[in-house]
mmCIF file with all atom_site columns, C-alpha atoms in Angstrom:
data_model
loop_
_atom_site.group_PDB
_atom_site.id
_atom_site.type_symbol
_atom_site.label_atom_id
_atom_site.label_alt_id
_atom_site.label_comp_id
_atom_site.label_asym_id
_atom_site.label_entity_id
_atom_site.label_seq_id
_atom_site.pdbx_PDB_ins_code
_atom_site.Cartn_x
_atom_site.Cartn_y
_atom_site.Cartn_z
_atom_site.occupancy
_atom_site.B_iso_or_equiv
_atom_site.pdbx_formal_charge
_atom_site.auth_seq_id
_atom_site.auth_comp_id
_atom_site.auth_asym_id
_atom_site.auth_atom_id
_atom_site.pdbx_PDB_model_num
ATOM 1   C CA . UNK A 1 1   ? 0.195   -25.096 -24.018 1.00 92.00 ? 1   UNK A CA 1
ATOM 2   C CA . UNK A 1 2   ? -3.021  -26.577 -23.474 1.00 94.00 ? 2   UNK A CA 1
ATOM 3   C CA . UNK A 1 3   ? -5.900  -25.088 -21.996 1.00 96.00 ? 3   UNK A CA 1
ATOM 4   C CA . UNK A 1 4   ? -8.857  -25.915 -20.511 1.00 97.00 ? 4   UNK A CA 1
ATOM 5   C CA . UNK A 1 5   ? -11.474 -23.626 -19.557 1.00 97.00 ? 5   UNK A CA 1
ATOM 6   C CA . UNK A 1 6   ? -14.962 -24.353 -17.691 1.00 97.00 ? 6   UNK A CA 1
ATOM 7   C CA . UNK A 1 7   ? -18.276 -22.031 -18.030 1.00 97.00 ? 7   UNK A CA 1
ATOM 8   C CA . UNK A 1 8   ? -21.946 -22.464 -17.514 1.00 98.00 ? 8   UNK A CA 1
ATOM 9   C CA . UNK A 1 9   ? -21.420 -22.667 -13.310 1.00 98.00 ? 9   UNK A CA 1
ATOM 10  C CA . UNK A 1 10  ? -24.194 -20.310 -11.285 1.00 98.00 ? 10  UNK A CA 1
ATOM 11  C CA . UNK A 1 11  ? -26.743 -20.226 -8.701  1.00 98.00 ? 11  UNK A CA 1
ATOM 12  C CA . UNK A 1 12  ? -29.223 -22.216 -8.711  1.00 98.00 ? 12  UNK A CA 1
ATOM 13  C CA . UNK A 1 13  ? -32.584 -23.788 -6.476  1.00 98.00 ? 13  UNK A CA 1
ATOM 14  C CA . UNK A 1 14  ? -32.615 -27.409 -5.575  1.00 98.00 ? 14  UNK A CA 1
ATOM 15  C CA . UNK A 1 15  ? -34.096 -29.557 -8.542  1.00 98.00 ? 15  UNK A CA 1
ATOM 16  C CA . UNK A 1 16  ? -32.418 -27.167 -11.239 1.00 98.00 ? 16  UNK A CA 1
ATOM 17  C CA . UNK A 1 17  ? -30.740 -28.046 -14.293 1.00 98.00 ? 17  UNK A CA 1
ATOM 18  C CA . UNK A 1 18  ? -27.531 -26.837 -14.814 1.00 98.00 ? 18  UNK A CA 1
ATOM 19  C CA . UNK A 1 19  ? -24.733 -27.506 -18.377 1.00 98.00 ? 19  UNK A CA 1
ATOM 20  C CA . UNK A 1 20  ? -21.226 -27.051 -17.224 1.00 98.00 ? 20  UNK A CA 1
ATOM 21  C CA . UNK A 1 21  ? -18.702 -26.618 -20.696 1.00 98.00 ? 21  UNK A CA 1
ATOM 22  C CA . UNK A 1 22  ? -15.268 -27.317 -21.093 1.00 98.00 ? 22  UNK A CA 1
ATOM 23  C CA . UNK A 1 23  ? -13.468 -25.797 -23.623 1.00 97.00 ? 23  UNK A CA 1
ATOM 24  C CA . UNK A 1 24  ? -9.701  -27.680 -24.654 1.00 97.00 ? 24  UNK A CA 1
ATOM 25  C CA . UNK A 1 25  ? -7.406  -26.118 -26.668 1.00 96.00 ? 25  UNK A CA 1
ATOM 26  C CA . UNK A 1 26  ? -3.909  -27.450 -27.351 1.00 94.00 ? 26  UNK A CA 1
ATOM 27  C CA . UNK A 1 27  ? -4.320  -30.360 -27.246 1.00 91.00 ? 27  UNK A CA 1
ATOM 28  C CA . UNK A 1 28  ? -5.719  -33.329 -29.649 1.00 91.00 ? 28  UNK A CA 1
ATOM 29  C CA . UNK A 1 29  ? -8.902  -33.352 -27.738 1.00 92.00 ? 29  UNK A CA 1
ATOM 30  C CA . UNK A 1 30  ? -10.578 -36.666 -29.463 1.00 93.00 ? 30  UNK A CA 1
ATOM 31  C CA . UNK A 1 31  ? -7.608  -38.569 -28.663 1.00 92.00 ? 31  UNK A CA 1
ATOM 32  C CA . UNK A 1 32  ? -8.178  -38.116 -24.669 1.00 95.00 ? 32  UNK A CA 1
ATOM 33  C CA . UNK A 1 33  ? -10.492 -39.353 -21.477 1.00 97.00 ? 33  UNK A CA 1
ATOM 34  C CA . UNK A 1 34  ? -12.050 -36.292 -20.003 1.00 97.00 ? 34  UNK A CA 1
ATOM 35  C CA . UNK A 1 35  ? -13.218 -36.348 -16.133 1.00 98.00 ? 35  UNK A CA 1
ATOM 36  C CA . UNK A 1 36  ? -15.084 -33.555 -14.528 1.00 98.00 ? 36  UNK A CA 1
ATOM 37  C CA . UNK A 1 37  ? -14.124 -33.478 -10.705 1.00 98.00 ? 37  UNK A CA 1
ATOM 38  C CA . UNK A 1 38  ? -15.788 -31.026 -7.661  1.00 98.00 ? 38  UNK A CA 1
ATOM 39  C CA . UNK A 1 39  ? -14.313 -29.473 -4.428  1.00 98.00 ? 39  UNK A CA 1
ATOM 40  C CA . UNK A 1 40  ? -16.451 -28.463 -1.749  1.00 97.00 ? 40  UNK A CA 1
ATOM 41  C CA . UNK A 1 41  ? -15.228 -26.463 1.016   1.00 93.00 ? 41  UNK A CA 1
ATOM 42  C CA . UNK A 1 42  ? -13.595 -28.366 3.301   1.00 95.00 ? 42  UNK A CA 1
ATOM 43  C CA . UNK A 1 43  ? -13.646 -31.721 1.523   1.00 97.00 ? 43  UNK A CA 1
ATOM 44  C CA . UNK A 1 44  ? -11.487 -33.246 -1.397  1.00 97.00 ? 44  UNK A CA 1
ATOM 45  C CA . UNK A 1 45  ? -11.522 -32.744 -4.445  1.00 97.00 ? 45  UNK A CA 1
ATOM 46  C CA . UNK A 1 46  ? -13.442 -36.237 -5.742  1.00 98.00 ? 46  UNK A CA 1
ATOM 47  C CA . UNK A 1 47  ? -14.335 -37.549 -9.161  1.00 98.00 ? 47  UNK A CA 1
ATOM 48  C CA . UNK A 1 48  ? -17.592 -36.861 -10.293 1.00 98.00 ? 48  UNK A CA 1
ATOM 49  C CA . UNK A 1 49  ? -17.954 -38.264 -14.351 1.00 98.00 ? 49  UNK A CA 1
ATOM 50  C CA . UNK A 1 50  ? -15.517 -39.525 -16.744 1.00 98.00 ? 50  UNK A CA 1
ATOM 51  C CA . UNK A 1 51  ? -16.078 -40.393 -20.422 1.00 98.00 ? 51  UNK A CA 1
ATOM 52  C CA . UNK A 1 52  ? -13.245 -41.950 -22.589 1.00 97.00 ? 52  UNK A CA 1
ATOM 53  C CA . UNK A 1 53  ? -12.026 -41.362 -26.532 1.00 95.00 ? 53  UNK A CA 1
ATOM 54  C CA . UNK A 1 54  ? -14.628 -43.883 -27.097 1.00 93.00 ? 54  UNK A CA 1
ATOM 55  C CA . UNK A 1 55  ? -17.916 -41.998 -25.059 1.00 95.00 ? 55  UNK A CA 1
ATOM 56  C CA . UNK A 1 56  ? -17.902 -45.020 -22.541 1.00 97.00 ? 56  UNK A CA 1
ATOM 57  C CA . UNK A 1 57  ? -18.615 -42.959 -19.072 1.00 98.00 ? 57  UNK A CA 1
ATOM 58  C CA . UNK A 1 58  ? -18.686 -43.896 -15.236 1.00 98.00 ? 58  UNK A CA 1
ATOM 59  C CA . UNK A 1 59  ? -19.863 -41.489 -12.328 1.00 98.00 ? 59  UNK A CA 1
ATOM 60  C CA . UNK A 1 60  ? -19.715 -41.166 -9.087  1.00 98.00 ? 60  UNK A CA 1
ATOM 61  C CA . UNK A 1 61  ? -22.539 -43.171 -7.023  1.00 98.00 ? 61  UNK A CA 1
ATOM 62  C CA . UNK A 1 62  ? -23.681 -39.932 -5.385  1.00 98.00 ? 62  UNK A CA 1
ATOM 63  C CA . UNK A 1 63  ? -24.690 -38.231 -9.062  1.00 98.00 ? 63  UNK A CA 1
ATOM 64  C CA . UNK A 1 64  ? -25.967 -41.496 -11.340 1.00 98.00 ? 64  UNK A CA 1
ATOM 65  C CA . UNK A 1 65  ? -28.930 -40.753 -12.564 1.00 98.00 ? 65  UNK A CA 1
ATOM 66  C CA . UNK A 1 66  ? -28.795 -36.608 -12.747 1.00 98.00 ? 66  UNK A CA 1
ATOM 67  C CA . UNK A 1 67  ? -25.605 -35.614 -14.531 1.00 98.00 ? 67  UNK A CA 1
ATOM 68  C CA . UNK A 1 68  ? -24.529 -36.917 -17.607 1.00 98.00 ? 68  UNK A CA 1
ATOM 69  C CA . UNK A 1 69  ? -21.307 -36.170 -19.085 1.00 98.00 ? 69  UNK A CA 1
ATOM 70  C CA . UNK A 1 70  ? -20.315 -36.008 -22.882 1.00 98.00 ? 70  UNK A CA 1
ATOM 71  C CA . UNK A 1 71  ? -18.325 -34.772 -25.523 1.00 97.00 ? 71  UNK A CA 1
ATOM 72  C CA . UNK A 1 72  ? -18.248 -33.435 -29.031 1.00 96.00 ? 72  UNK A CA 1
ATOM 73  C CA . UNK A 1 73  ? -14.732 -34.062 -30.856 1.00 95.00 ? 73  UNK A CA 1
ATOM 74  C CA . UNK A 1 74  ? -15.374 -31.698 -33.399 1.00 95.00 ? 74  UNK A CA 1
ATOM 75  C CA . UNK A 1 75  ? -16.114 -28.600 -30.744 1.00 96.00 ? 75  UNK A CA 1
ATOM 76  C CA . UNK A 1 76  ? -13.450 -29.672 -28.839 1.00 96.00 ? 76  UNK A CA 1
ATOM 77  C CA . UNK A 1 77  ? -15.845 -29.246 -25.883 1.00 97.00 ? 77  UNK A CA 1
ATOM 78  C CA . UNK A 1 78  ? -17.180 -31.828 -23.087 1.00 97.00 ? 78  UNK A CA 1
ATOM 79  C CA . UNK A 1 79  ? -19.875 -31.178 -21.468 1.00 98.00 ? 79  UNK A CA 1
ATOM 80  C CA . UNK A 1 80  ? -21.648 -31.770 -17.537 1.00 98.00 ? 80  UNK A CA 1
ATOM 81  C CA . UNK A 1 81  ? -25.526 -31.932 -17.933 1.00 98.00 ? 81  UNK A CA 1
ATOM 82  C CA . UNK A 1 82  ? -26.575 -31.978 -13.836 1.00 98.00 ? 82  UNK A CA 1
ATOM 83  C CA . UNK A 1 83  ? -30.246 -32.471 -13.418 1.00 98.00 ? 83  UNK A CA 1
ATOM 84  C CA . UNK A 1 84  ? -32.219 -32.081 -10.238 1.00 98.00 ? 84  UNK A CA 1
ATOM 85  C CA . UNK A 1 85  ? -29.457 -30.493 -8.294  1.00 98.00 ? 85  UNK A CA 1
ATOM 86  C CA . UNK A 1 86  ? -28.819 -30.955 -4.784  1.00 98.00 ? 86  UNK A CA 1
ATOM 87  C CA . UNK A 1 87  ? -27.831 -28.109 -2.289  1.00 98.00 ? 87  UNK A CA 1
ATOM 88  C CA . UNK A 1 88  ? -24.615 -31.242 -1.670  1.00 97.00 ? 88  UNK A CA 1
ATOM 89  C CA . UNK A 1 89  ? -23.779 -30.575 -5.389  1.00 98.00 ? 89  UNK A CA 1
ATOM 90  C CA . UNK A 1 90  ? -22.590 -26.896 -4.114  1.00 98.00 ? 90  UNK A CA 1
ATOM 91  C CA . UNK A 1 91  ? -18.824 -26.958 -5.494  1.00 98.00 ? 91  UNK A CA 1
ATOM 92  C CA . UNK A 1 92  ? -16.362 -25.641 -7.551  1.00 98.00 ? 92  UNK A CA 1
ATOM 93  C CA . UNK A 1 93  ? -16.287 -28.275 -10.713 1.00 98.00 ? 93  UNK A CA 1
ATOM 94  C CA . UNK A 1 94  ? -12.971 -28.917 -12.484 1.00 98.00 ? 94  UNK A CA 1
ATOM 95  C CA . UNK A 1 95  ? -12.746 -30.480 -16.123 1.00 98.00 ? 95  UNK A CA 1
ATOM 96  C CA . UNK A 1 96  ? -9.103  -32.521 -16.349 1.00 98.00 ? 96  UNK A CA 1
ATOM 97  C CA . UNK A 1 97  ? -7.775  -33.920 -19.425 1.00 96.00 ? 97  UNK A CA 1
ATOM 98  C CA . UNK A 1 98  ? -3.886  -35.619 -19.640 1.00 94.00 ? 98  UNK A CA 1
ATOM 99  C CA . UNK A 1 99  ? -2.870  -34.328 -16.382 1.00 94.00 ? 99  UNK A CA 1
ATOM 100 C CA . UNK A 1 100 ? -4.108  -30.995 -17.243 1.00 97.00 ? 100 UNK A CA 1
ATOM 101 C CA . UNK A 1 101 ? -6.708  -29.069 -15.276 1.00 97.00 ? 101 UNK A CA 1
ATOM 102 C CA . UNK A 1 102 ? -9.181  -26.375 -16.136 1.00 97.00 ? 102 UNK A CA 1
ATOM 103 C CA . UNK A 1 103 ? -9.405  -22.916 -13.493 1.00 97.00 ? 103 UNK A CA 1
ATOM 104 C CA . UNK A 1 104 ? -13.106 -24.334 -11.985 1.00 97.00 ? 104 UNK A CA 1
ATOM 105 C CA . UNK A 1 105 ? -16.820 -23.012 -12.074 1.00 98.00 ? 105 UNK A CA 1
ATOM 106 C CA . UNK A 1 106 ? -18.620 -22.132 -9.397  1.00 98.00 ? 106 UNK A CA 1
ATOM 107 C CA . UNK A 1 107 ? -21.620 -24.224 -8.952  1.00 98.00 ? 107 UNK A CA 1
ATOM 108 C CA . UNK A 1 108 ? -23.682 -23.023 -5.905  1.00 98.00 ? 108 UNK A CA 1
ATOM 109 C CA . UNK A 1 109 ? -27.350 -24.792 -5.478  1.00 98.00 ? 109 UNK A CA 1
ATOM 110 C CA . UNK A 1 110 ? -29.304 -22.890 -2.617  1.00 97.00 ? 110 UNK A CA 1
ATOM 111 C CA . UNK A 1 111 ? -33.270 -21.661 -2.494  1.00 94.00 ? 111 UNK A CA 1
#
């Protein structure tokens, strides 16, 4: 079955970096668009990156410029760069791949 399993999520002060990771396994990762999506409490779950087979990528309006998403085929891994955070980034961040979701990381941005 596939899996798909964030890391790198954690506290940090406003205008920190954090690198979210998603880890895929069962699944012929290269062959796939990956998206990385957020939830905030009380609010739905919204698209925040997505990057295609081919590395083209689109984000959300609210993140251009900070985050950054890519991939490398041969880890099997994508990857969120977010750059000068935002106590509204505060979320639990979701990598999806073919209808499959990972179990979240906590990303919490607070001084």
């Amino acid at each position: 079955q596939v899996q798909l399993v964030e890391s790198g999520g954690g506290l940090v002060q406003p205008g920190g970096s954090l690198r979210l990771s998603c880890a895929a396994s069962g699944i012929i990762f290269r062959i796939y668009s990956m998206g990385w999506y957020r939830q905030a409490p009380g609010k739905e779950r919204e698209l925040v990156a997505g990057i295609t087979s081919g590395g083209s990528t689109n984000y959300a309006d609210s993140v251009r410029g900070r985050f950054t998403i890519s991939r490398d085929n041969a880890k099997n891994t994508g990857y969120l760069q977010m750059n000068s955070l935002k106590p509204e980034d505060t979320a639990v961040y979701y990598c999806k791949m073919f209808n499959n979701w990972g179990q979240g990381t906590q990303v919490t941005v607070s001084s």
